[in-house]
PDB file of C-alpha atoms in Angstrom:
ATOM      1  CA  UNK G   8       0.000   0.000   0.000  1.00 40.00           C
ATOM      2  CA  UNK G   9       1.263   3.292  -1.025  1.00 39.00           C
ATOM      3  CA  UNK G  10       1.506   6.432   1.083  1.00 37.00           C
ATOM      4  CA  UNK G  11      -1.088   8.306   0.311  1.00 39.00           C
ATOM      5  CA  UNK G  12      -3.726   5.471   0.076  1.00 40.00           C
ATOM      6  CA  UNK G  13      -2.299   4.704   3.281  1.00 38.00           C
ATOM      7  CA  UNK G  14      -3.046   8.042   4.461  1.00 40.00           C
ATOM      8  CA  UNK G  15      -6.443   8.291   2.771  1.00 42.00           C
ATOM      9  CA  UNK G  16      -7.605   5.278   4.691  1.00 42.00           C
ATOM     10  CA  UNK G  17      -6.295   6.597   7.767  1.00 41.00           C
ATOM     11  CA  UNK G  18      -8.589   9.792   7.041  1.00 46.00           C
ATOM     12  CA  UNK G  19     -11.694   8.873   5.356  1.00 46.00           C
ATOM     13  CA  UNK G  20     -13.817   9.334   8.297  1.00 48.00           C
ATOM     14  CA  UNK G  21     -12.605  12.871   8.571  1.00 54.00           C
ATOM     15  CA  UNK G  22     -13.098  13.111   5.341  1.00 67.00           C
ATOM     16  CA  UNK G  23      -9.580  13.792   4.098  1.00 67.00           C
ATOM     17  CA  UNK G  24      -7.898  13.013   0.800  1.00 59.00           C
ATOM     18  CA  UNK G  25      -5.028  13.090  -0.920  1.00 60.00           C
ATOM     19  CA  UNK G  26      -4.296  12.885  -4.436  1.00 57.00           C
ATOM     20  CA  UNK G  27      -2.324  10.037  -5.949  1.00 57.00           C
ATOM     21  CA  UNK G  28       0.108  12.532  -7.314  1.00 55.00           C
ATOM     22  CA  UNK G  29       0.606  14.168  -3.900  1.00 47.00           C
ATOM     23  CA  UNK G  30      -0.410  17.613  -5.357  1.00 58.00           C
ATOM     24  CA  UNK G  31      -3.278  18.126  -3.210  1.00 60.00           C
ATOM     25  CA  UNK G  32      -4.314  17.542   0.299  1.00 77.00           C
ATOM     26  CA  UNK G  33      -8.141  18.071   0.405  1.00 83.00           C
ATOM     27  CA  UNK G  34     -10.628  18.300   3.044  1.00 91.00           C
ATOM     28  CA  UNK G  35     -14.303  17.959   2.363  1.00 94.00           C
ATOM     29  CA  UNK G  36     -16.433  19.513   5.421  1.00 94.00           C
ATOM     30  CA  UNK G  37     -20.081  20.450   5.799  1.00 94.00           C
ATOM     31  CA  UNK G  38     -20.263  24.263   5.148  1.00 92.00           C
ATOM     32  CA  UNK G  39     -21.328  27.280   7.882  1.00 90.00           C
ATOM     33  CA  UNK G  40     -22.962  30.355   7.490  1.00 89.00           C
ATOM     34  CA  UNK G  41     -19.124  32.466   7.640  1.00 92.00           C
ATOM     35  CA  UNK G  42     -17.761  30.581   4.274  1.00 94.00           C
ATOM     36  CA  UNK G  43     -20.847  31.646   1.661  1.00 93.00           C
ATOM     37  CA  UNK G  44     -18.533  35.065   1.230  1.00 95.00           C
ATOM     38  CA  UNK G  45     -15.770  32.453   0.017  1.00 94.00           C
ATOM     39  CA  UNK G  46     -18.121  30.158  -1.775  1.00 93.00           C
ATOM     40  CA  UNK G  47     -19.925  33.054  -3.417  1.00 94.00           C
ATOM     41  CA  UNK G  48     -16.515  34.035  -4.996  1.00 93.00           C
ATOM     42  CA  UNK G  49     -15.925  30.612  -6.026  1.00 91.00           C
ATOM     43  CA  UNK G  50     -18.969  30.217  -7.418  1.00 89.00           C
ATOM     44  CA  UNK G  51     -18.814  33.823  -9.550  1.00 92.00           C
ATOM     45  CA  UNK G  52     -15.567  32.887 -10.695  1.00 91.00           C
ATOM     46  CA  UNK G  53     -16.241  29.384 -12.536  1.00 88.00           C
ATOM     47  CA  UNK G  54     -19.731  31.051 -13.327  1.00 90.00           C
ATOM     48  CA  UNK G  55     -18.128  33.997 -15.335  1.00 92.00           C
ATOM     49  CA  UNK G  56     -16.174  31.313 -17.631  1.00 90.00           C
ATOM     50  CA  UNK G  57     -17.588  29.942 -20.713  1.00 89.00           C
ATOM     51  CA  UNK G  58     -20.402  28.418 -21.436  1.00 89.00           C
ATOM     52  CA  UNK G  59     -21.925  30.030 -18.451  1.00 87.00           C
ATOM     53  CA  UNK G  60     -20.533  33.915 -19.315  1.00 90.00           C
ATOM     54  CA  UNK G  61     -22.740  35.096 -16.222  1.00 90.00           C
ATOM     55  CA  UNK G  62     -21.086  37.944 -14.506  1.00 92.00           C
ATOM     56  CA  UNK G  63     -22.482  37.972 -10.752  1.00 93.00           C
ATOM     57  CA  UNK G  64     -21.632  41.026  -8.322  1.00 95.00           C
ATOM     58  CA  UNK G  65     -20.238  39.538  -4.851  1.00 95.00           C
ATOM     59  CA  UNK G  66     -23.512  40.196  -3.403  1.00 95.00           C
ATOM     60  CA  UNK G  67     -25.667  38.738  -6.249  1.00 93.00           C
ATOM     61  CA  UNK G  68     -23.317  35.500  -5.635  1.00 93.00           C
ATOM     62  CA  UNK G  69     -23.973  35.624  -1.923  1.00 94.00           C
ATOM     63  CA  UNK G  70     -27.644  35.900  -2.121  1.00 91.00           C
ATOM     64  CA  UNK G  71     -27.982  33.118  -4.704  1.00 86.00           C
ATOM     65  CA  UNK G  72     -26.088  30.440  -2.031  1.00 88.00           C
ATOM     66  CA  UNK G  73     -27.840  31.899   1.020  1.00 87.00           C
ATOM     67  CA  UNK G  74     -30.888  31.130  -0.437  1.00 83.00           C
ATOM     68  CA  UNK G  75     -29.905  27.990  -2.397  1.00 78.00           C
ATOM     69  CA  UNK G  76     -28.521  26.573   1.155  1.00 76.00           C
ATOM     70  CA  UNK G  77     -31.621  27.209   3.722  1.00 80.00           C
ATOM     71  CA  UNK G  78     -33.521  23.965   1.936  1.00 79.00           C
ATOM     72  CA  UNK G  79     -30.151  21.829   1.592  1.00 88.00           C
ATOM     73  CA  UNK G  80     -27.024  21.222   2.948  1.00 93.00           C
ATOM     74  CA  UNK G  81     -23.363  22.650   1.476  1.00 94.00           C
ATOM     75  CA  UNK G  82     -19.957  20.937   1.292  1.00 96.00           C
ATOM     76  CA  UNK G  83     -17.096  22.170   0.813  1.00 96.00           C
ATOM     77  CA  UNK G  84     -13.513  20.918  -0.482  1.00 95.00           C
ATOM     78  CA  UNK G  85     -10.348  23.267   0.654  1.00 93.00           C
ATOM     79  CA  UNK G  86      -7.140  23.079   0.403  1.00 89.00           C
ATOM     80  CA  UNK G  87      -6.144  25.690   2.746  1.00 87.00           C
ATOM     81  CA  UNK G  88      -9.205  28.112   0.813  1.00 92.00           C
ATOM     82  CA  UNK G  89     -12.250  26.399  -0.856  1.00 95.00           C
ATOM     83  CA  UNK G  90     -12.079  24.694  -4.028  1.00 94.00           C
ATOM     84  CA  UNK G  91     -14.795  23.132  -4.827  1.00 94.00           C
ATOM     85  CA  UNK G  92     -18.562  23.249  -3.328  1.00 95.00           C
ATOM     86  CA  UNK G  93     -21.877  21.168  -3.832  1.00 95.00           C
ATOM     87  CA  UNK G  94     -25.151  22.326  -2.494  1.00 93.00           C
ATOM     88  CA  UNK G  95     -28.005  19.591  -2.448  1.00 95.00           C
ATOM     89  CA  UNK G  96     -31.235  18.837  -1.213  1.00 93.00           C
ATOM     90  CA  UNK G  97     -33.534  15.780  -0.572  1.00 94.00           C
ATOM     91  CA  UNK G  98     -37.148  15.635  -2.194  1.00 92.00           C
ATOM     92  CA  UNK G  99     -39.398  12.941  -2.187  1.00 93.00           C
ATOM     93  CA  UNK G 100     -40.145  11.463  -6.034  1.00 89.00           C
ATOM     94  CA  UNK G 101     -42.530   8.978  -6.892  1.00 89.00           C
ATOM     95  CA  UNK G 102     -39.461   6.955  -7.052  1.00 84.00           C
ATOM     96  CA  UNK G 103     -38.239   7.380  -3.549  1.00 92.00           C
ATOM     97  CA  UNK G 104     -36.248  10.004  -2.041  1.00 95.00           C
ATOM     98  CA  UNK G 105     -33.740  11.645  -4.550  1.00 95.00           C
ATOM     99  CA  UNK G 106     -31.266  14.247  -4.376  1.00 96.00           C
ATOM    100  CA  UNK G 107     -31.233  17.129  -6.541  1.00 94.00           C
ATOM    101  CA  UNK G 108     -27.690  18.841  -6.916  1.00 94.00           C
ATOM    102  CA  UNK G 109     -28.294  22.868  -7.169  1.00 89.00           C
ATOM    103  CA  UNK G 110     -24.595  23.606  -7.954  1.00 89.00           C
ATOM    104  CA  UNK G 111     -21.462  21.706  -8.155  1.00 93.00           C
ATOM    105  CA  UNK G 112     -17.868  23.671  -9.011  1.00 92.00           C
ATOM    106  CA  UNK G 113     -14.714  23.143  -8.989  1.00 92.00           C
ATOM    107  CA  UNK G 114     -12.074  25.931  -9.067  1.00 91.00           C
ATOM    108  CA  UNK G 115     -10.936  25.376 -12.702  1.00 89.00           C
ATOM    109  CA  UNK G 116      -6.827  25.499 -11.428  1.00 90.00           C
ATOM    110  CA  UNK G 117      -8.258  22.108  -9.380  1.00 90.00           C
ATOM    111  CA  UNK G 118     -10.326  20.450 -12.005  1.00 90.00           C
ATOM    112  CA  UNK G 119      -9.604  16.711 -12.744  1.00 89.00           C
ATOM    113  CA  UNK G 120      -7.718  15.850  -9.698  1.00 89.00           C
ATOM    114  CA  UNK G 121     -11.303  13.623  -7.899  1.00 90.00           C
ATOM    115  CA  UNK G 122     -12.504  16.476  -5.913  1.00 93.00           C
ATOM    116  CA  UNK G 123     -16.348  16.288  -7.825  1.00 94.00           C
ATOM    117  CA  UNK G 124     -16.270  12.967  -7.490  1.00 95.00           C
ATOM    118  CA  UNK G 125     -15.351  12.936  -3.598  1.00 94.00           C
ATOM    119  CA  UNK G 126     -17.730  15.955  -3.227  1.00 96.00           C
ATOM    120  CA  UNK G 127     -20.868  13.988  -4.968  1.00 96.00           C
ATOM    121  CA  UNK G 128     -19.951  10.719  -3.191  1.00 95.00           C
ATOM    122  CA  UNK G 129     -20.283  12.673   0.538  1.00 96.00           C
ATOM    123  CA  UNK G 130     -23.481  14.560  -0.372  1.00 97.00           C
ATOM    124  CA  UNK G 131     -24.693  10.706  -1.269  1.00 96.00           C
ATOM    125  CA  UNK G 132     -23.455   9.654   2.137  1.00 96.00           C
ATOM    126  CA  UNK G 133     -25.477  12.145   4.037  1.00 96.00           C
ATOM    127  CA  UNK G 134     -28.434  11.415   2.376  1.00 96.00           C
ATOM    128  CA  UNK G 135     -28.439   7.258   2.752  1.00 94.00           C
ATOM    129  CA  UNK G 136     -31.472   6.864   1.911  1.00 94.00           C
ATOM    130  CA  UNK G 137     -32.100   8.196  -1.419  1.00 96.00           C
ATOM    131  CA  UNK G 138     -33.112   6.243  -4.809  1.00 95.00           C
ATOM    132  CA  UNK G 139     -31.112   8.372  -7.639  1.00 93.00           C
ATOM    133  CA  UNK G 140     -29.120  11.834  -7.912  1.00 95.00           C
ATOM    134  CA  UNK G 141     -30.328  14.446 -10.202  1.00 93.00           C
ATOM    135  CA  UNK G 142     -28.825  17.583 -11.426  1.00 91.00           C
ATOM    136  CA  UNK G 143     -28.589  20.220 -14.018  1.00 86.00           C
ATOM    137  CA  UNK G 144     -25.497  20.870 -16.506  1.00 85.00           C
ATOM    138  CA  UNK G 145     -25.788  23.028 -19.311  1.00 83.00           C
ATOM    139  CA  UNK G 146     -25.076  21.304 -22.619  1.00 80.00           C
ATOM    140  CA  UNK G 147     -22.185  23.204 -23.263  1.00 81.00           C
ATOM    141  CA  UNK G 148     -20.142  22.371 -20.548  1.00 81.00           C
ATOM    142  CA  UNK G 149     -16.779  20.012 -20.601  1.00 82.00           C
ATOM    143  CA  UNK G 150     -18.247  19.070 -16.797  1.00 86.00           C
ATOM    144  CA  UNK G 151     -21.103  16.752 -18.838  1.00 85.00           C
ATOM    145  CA  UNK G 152     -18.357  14.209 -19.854  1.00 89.00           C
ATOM    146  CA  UNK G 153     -17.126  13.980 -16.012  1.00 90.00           C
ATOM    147  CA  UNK G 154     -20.995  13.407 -15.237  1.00 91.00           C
ATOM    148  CA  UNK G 155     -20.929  10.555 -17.678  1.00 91.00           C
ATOM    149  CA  UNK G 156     -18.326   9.217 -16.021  1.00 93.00           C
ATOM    150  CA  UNK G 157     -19.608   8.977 -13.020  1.00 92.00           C
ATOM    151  CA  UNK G 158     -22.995   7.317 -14.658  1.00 93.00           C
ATOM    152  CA  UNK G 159     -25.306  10.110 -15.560  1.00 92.00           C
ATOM    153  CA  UNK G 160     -27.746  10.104 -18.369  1.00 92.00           C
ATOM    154  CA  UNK G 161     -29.566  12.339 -19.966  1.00 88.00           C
ATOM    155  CA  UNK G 162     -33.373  12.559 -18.601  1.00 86.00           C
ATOM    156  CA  UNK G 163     -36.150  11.761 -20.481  1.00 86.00           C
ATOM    157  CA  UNK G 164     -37.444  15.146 -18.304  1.00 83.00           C
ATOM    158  CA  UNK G 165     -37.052  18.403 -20.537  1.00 82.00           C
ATOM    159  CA  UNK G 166     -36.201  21.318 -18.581  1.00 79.00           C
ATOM    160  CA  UNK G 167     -38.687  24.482 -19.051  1.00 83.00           C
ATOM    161  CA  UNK G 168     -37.889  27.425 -17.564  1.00 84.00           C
ATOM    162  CA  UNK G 169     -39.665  31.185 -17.442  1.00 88.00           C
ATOM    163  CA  UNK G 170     -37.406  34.430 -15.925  1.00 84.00           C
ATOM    164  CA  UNK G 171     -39.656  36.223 -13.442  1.00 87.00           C
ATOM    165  CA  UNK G 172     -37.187  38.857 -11.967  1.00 78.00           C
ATOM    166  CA  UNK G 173     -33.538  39.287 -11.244  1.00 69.00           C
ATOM    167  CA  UNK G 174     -31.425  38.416  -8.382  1.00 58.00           C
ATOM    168  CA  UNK G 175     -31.240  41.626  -6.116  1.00 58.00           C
TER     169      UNK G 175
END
């Protein structure tokens, strides 16, 4: 056994991890009220990027997680500052209980190196009990291969949507 799976092991309960390559030491905690200033920039920063191209003030950013967050739980990877972040919530489906995944980013310097993968498997661990994992990607982004991956499928759900007013 290598070091680092050595040290994983050691730390999975704490949820620590280490990448193979020794590049990054990542923890993945439950979120509190004091990082959403963090996770808001996160969150504006991969949002501003292509295919999104949504520019978000701070404050917009801020908003958009406070409110995302009171019907869900956050988690967050750092590595020394966050990373990565999923919000997610439990509903109750015909099917069972499911989880739907509001956001999931990963700061793009970070990309590639497990931390979506570690993040989705530890929102699936807090919610034990659901049936299936649902999200939205847009059909532009590189993140729909990863999702793929990982054993997504398109929906045989379309997705309507009608604007009714702007963030504040």
């Amino acid at each position: 056994m290598t070091f680092p799976s050595i040290l994983q092991k050691r730390n999975q309960k704490r949820h620590i991890f280490i990448h193979p390559d020794l590049s990054i030491i990542m923890r993945i905690r439950k979120a509190s009220a004091r990082d959403i200033p963090e996770v808001a920039g996160v969150l504006r920063s991969e949002l501003a990027k292509a295919p999104y191209n949504e520019k978000l003030t701070q404050r917009q950013a801020e908003s958009a997680v406070r409110s995302i967050v009171t019907s869900g739980v956050m988690f967050v990877a750092e590595d020394r500052t966050i990373i990565g972040l999923i919000i997610a919530e439990r509903y109750i489906w015909y099917r069972g209980p499911r989880i739907w995944v509001s956001a999931l980013f990963i700061d793009s310097d970070h990309q590639g190196k497990g931390i979506g993968r570690k993040l989705l498997e530890r929102v699936q661990q807090h919610y034990k009990n659901a049936t299936g994992i649902e999200l939205l990607a847009h059909r532009d982004a590189s993140a729909n291969i990863f999702y793929t991956k990982l054993g997504f499928r398109k929906s045989k759900y379309a997705k309507l949507e009608k604007s009714l007013r702007a963030l504040p």
